[in-house]
Each structure stands twice: as C-alpha cells, then as structure tokens.
N, C-alpha and C. Protein backbone atom coordinates (compact mmCIF):
# COMPACT_ATOMS: atom_id res chain seq x y z
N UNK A 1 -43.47 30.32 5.25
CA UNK A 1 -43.64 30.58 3.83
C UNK A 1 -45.11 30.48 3.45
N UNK A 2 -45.71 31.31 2.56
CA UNK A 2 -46.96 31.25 2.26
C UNK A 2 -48.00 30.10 1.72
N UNK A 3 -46.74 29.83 0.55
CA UNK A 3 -47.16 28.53 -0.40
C UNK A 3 -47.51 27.32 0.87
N UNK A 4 -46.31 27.35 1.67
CA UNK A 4 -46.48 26.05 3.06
C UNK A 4 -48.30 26.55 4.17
N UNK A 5 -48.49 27.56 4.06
CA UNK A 5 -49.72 28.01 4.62
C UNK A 5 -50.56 27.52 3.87
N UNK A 6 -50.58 27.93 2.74
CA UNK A 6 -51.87 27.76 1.92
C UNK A 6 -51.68 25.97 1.87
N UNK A 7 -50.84 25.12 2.03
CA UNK A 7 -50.79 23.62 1.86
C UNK A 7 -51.92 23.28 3.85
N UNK A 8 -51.39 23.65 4.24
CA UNK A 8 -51.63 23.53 5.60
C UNK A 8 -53.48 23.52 5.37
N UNK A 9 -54.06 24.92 4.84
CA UNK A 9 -55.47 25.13 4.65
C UNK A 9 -55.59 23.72 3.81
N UNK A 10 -55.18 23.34 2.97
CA UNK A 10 -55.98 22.33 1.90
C UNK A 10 -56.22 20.92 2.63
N UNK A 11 -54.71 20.79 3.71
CA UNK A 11 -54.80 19.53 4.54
C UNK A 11 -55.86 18.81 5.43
N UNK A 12 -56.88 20.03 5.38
CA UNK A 12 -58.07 19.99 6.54
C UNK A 12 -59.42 19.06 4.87
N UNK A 13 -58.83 19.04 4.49
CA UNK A 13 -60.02 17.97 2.85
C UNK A 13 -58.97 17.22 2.69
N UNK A 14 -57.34 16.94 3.05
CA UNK A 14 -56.52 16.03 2.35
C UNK A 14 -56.18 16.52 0.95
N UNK A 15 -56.05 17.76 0.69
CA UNK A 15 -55.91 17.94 -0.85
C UNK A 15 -54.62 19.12 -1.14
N UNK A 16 -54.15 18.68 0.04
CA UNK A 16 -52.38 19.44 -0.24
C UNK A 16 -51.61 19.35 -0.78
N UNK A 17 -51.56 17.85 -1.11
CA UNK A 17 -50.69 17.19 -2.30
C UNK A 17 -51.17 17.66 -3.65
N UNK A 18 -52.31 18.30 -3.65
CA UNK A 18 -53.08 18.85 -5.23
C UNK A 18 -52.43 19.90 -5.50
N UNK A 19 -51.28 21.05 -4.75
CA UNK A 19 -50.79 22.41 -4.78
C UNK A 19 -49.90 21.58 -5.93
N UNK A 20 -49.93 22.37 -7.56
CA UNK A 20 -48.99 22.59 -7.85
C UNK A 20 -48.20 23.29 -7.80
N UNK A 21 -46.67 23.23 -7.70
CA UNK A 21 -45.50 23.98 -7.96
C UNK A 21 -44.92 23.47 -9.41
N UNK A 22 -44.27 24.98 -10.02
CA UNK A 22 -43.43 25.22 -11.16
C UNK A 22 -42.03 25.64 -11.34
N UNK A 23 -41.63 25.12 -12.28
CA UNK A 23 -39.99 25.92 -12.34
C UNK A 23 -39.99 27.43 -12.87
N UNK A 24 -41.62 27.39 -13.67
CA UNK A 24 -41.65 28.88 -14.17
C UNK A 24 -42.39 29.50 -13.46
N UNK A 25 -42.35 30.83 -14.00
CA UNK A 25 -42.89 31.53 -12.63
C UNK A 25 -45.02 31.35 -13.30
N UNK A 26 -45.78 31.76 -12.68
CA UNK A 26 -47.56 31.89 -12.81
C UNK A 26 -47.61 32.88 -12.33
N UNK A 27 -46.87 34.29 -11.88
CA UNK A 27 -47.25 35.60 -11.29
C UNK A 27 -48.63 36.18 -12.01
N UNK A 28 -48.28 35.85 -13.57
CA UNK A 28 -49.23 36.69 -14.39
C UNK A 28 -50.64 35.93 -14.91
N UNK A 29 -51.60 36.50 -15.13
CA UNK A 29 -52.80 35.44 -15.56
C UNK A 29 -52.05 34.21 -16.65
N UNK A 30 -51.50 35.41 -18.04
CA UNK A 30 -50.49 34.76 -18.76
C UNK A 30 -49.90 34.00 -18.97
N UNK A 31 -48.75 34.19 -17.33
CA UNK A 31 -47.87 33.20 -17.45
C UNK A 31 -48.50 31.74 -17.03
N UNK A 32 -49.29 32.09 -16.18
CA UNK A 32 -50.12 30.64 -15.59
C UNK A 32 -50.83 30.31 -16.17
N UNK A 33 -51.90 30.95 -17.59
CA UNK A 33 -52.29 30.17 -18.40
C UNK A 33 -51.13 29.52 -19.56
N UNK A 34 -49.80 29.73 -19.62
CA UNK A 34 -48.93 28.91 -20.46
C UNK A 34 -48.27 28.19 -19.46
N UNK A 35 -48.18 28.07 -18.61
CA UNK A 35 -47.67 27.25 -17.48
C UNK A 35 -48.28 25.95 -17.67
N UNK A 36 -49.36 26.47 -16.68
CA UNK A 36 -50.57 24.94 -16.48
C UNK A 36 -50.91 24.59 -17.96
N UNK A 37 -51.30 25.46 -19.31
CA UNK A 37 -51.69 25.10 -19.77
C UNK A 37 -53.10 24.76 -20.48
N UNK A 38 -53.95 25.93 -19.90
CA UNK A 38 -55.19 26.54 -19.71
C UNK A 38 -55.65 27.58 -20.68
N UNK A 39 -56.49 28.18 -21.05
CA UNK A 39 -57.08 29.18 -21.45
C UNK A 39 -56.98 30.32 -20.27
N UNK A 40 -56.55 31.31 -20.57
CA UNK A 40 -55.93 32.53 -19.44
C UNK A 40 -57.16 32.78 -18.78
N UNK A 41 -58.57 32.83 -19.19
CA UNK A 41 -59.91 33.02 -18.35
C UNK A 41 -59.78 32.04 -17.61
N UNK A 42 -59.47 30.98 -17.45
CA UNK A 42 -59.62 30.27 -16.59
C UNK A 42 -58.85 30.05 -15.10
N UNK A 43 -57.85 31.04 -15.12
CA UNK A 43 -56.82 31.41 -14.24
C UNK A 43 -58.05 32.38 -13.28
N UNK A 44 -58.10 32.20 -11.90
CA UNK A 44 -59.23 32.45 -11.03
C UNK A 44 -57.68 33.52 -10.09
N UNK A 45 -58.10 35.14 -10.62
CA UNK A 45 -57.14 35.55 -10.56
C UNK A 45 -57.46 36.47 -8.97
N UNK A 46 -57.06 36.77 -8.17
CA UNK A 46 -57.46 37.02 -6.91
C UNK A 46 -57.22 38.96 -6.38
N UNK A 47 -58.11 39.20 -6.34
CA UNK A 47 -58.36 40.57 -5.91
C UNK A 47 -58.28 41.65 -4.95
N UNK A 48 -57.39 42.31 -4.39
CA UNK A 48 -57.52 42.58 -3.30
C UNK A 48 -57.52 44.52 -3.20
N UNK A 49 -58.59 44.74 -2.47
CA UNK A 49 -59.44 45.98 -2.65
C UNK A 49 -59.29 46.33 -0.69
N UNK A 50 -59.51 47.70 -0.61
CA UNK A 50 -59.97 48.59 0.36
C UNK A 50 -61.18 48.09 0.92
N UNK A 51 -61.42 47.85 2.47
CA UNK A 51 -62.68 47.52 2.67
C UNK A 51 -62.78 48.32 3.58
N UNK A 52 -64.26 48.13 4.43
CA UNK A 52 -64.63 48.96 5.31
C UNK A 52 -63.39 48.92 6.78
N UNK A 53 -63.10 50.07 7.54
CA UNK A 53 -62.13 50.29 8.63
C UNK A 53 -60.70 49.11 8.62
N UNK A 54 -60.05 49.88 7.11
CA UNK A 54 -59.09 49.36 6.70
C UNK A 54 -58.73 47.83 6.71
N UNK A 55 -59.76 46.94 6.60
CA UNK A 55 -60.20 45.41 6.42
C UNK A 55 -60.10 45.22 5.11
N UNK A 56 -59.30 44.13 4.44
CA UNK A 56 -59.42 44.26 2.74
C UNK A 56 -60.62 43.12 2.63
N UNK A 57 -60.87 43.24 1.25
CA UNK A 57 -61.54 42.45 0.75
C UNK A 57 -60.93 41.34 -0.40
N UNK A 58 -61.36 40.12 -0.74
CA UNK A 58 -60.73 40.10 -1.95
C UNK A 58 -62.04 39.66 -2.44
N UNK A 59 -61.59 39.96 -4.17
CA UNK A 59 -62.81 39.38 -5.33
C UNK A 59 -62.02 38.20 -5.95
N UNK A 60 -62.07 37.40 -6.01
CA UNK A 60 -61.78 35.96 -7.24
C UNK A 60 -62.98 36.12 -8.48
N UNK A 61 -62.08 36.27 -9.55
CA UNK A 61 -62.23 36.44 -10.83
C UNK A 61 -61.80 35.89 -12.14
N UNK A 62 -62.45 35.62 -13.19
CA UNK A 62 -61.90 34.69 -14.31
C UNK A 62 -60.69 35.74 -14.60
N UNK A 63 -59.60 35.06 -15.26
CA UNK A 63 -58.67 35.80 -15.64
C UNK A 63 -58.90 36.85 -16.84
N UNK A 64 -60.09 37.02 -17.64
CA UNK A 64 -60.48 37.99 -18.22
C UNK A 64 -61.22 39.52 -17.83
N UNK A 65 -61.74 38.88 -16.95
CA UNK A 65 -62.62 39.82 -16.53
C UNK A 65 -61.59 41.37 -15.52
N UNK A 66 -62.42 41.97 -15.67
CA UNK A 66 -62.06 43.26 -15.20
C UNK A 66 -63.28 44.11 -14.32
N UNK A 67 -62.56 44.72 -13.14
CA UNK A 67 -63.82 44.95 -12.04
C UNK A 67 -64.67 46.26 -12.83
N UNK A 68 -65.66 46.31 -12.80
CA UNK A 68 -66.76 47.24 -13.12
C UNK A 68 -67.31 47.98 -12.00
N UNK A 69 -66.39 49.29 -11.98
CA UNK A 69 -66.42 50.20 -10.43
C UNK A 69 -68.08 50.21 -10.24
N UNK A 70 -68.77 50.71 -11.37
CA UNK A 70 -70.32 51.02 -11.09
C UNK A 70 -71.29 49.69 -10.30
N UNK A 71 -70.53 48.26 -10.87
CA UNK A 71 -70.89 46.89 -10.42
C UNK A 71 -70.40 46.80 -8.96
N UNK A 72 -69.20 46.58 -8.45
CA UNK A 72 -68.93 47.26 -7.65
C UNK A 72 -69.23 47.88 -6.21
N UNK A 73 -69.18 48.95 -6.81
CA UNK A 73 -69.88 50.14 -5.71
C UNK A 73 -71.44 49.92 -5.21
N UNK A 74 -72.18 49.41 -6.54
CA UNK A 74 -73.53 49.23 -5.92
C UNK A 74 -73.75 47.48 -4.84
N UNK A 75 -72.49 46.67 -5.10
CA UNK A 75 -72.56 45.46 -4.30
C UNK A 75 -72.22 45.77 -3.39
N UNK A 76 -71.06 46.54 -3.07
CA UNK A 76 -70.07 46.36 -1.87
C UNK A 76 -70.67 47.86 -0.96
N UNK A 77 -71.12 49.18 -1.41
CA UNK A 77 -71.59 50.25 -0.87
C UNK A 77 -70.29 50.97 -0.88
N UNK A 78 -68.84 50.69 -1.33
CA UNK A 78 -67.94 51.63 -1.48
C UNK A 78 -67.46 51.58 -2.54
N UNK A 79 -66.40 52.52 -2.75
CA UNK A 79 -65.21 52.52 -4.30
C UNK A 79 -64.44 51.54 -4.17
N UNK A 80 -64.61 50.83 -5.42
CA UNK A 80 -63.25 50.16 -5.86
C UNK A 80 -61.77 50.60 -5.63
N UNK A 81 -61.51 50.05 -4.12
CA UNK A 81 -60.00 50.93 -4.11
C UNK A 81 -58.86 49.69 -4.15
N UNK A 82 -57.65 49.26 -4.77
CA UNK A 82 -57.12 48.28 -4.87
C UNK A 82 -55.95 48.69 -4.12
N UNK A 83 -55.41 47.81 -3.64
CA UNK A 83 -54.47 47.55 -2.20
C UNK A 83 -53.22 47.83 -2.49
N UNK A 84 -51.78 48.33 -2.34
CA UNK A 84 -51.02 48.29 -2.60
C UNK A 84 -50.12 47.07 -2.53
N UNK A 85 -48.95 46.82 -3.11
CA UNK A 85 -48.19 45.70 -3.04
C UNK A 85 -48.05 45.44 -1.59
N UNK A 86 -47.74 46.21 -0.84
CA UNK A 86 -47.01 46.52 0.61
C UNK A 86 -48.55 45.94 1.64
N UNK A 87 -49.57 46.54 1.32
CA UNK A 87 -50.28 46.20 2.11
C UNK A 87 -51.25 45.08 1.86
N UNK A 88 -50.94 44.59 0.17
CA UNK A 88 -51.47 42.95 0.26
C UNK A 88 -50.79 42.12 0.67
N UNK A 89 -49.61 42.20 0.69
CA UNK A 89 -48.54 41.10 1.65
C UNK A 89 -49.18 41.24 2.92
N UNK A 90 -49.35 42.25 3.69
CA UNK A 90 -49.53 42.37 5.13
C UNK A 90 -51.18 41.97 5.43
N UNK A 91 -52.36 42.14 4.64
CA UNK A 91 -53.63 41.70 4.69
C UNK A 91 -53.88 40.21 4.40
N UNK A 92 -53.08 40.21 3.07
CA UNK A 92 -53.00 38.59 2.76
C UNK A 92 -52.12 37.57 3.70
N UNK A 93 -50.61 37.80 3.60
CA UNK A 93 -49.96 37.01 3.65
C UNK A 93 -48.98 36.21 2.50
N UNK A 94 -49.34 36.92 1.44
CA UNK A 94 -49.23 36.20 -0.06
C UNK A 94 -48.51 37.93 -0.46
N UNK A 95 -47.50 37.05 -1.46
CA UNK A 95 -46.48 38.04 -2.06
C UNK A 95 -47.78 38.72 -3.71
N UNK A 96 -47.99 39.77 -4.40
CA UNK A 96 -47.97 39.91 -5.61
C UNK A 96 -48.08 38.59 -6.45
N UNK A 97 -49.10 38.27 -7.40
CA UNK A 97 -48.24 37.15 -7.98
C UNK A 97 -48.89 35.82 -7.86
N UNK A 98 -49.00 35.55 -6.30
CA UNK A 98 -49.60 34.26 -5.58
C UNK A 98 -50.64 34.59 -4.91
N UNK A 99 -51.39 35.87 -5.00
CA UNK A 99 -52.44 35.82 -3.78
C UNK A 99 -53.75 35.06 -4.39
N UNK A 100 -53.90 34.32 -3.22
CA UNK A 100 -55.19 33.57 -3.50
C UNK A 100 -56.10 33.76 -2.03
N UNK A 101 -57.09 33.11 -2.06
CA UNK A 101 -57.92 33.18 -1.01
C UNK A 101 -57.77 31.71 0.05
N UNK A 102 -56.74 30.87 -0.05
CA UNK A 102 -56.28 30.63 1.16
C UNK A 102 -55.17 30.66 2.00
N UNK A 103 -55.23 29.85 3.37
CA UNK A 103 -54.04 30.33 4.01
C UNK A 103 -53.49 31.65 4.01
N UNK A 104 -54.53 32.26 4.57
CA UNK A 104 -54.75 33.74 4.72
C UNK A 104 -53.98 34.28 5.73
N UNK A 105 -53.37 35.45 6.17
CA UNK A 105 -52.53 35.94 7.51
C UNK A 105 -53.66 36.53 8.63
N UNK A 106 -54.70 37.25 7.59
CA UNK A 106 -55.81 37.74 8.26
C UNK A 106 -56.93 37.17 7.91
N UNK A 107 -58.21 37.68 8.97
CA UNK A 107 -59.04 36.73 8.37
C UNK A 107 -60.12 37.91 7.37
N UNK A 108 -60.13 37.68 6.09
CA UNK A 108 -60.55 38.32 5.28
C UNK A 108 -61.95 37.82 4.42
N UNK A 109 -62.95 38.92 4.39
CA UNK A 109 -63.78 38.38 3.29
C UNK A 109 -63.55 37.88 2.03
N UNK A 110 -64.08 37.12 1.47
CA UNK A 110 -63.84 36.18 0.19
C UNK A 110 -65.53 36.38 -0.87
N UNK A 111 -65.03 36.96 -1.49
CA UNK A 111 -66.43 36.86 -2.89
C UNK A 111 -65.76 36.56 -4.17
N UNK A 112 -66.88 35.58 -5.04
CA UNK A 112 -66.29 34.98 -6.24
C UNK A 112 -67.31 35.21 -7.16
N UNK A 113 -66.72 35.76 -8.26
CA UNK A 113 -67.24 36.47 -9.17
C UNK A 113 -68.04 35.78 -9.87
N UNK A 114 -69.24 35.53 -10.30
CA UNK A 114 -69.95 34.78 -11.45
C UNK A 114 -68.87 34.65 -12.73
N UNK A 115 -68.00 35.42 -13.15
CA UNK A 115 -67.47 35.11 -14.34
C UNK A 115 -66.68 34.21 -14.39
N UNK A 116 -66.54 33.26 -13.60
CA UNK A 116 -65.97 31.96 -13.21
C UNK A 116 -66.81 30.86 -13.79
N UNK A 117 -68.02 31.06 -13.67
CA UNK A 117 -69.48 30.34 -13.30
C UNK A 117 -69.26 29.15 -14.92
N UNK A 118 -68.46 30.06 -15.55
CA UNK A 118 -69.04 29.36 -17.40
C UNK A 118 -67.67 27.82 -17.34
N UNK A 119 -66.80 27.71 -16.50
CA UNK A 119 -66.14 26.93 -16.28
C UNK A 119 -66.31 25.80 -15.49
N UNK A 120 -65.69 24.42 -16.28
CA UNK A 120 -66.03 23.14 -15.27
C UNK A 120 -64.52 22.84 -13.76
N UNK A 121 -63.67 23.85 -14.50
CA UNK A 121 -62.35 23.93 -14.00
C UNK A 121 -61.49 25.28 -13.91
N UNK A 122 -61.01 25.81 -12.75
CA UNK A 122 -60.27 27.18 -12.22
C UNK A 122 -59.08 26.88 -11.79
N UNK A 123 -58.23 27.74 -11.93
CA UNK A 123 -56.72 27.61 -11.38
C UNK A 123 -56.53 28.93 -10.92
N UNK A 124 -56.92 28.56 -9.26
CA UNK A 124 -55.78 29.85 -8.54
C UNK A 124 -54.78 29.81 -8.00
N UNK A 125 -53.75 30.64 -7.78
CA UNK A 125 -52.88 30.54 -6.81
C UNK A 125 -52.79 29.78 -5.92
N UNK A 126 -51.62 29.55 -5.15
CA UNK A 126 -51.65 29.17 -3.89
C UNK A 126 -50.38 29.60 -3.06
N UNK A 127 -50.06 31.03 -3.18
CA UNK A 127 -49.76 31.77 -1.99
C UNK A 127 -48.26 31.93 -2.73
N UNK A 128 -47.99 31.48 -3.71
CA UNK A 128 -46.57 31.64 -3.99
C UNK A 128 -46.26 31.97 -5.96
N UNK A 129 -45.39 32.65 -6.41
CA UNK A 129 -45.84 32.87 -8.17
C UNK A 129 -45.04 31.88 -9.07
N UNK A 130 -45.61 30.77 -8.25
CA UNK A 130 -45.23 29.59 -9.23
C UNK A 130 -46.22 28.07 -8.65
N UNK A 131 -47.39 28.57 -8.43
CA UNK A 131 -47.79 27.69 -7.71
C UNK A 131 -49.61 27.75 -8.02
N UNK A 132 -49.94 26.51 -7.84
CA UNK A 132 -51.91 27.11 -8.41
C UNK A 132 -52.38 25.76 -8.18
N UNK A 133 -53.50 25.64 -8.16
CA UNK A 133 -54.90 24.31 -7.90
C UNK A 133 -55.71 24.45 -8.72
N UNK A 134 -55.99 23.17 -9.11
CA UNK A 134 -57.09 23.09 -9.71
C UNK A 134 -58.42 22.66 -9.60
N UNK A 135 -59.19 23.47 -9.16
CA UNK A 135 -60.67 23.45 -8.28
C UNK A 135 -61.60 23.74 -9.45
N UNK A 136 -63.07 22.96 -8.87
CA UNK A 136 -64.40 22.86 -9.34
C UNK A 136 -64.61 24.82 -8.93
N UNK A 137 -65.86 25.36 -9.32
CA UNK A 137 -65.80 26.02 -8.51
C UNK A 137 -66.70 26.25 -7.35
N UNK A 138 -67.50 24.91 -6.82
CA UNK A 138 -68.02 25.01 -6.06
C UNK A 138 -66.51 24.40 -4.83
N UNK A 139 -66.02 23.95 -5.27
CA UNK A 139 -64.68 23.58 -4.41
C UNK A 139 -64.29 25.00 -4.14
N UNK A 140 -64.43 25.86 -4.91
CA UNK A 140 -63.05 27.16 -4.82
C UNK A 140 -64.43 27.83 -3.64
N UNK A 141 -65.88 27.76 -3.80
CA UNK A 141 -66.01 28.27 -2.94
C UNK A 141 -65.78 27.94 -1.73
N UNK A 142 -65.92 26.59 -1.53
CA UNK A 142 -66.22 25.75 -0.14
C UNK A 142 -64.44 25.84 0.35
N UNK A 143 -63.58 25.89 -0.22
CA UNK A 143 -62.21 26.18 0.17
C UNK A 143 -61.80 27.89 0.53
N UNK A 144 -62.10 28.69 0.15
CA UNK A 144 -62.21 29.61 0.06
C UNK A 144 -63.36 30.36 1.45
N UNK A 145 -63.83 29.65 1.51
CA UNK A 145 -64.55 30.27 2.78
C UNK A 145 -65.60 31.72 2.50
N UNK A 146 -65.85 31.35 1.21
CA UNK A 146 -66.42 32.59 0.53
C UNK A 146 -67.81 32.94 1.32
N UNK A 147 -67.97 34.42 1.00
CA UNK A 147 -68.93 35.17 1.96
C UNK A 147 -70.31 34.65 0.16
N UNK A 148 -70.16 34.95 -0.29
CA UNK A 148 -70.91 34.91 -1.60
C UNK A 148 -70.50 34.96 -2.81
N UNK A 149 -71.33 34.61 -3.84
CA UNK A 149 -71.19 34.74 -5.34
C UNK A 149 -71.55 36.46 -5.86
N UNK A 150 -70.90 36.85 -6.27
CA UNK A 150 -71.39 38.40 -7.08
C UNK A 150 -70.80 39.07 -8.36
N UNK A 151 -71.44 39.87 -9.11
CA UNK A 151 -71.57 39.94 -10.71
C UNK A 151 -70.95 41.49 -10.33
N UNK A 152 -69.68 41.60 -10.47
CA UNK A 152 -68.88 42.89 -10.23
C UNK A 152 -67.72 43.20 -11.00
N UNK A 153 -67.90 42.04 -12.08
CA UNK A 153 -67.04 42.05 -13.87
C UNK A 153 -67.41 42.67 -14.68
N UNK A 154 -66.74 42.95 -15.29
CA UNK A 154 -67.04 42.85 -16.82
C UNK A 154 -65.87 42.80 -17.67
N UNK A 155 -66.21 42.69 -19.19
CA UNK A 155 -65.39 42.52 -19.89
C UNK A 155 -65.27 40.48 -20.39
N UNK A 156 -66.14 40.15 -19.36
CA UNK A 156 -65.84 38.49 -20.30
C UNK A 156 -66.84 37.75 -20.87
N UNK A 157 -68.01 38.92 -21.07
CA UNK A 157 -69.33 37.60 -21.54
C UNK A 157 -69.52 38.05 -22.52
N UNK A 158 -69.85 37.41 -23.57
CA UNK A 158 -70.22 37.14 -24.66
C UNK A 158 -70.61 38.38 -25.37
N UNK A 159 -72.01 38.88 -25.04
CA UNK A 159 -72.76 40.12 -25.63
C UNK A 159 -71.82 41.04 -25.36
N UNK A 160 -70.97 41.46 -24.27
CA UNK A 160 -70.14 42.27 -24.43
C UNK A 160 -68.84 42.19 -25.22
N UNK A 161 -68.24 41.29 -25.40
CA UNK A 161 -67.42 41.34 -26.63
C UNK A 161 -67.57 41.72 -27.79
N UNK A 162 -69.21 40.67 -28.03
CA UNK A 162 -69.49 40.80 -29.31
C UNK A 162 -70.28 42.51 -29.46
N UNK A 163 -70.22 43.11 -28.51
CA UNK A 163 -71.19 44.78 -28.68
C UNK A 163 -69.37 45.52 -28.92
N UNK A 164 -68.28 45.28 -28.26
CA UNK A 164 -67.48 45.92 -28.49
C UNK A 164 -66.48 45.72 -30.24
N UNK A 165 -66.82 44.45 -30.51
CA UNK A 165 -66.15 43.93 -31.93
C UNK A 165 -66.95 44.46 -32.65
N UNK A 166 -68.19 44.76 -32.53
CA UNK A 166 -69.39 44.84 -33.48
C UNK A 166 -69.18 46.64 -33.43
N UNK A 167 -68.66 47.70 -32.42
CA UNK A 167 -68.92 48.86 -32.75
C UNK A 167 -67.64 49.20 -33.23
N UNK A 168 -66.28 48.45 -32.90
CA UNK A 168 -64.99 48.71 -33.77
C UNK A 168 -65.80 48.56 -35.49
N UNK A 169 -66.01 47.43 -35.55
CA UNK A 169 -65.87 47.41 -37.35
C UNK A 169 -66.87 48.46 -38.02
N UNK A 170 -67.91 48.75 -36.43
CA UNK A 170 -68.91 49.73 -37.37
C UNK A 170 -68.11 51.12 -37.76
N UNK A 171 -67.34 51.63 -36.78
CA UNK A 171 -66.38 52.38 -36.46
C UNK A 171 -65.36 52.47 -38.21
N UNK A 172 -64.51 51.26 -38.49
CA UNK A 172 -64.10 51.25 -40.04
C UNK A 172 -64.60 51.44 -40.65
N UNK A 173 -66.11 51.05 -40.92
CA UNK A 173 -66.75 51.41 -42.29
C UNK A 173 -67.28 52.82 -42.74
C-alpha cells in the first residue's frame, strides 16, 4: 500500500508516526484544507508532468498556485505536459489524490516551488487521499529529496492578485 511506503520513507528521521490519516477523504486541495484545517494555500499540492525520455517529474506547490507554462518551459527546457491518472500511479506509486513526493515507486525528480516559501507550515500528502504531514519547508525539502527550489507559479502572490482585482473593477466602471 502506498500510504505504508510513504511511512517506511519518514522512518529513516523517526517521523512516521507524524503521517496523518482521516475518516474524510484530502484528495482535493479543498478537502484537505477543511480536513486538517488549514488555509487551502497551504496544502503543498504535488505535480506530476512529462519529463525528458518518458521520466516524470514532479513540482510541489502551494495549493493556490497554478503552473505558468512560459515559467515552466524556460526552467525545465520543455512543455508543461501533465501525466495521466494511469501513468501517475505507475511513475509515482501513489493513487490521484495522495501523490506526494515520498515513498516513491520510481526514482523521480523532485522541485518545490517558491510559492510555498511565504509559509512557516505545509501539508502534503502521503501516498493515500486521506492522509498528509505536516512539514517546515525546509523539512519538505530535505524529505523530499528535492533536486531544487524554482519559481514556475503563478497565480498566488500578492501583486498578482491585486493587478487581477484591480483590472476586474477597472473593467465595471
């Protein structure tokens, strides 16, 4: 079982007993920010993309944010291509829902998005859609086995909200 994988990875720091499990489901940023009990950005929601000679990648991301193909393409040198259900089970190991970046099936690159960065506390998955941790995020990197930090969001900082609220109302008047 996945959730039992991803416990197995945490056991190597002693911090397996930290996996929560739920009676409700956390598939969705949503549901796991009313679950745990969080602000939904703070749900470190896990990404899984096309990489070079059919190798995926994943991005970890605040639960707001949204990938910015142009951000993107100029980090990674390809298109934003996102994985099907069928073949993130088989890259990951993790159903839809639960994928996180440990207790992996393959061994996969790991990058974590700066839009995490504004948080003292993240909740990702842990391999199953009722299940999540709560990591620093220098923990989520050092658990995570991350290749690097990179700015391949958008949609959660500040000036951009406030440029998109600010051209709606200009838009009404």
């Amino acid at each position: 079982m996945s959730i039992e994988r991803v416990k197995a990875h945490f056991k190597q720091w002693n911090r397996e007993a930290e996996v929560m499990e739920f009676k409700s489901s956390s598939a969705t940023v949503q549901q796991a920010a009313e679950t745990i009990g969080v602000l939904p950005e703070q749900i470190a929601k896990t990404l899984s993309f096309r990489g070079k000679e059919d190798k995926a990648i994943l991005v970890v991301a605040a639960g707001d944010a949204k990938i910015d193909n142009k951000k993107f393409r100029h980090t990674f040198g390809f298109k934003a291509r996102m994985l099907s259900h069928d073949e993130v089970q088989e890259q990951t190991g993790h159903e839809v829902g639960g994928v996180c970046p440990f207790g992996l099936a393959n061994d996969l690159d790991v990058y974590l998005d700066v839009s995490m960065k504004r948080f003292d506390k993240v909740f990702p998955a842990c391999g199953s859609t009722n299940s999540a941790i709560e990591l620093t995020c220098e923990e989520l990197f050092t658990y995570s086995f991350a290749k690097a930090w990179v700015d391949v969001c958008k949609g959660w900082q500040e000036e951009e909200i406030g440029i998109t609220s600010g051209e709606s109302s200009k838009s009404a008047t």
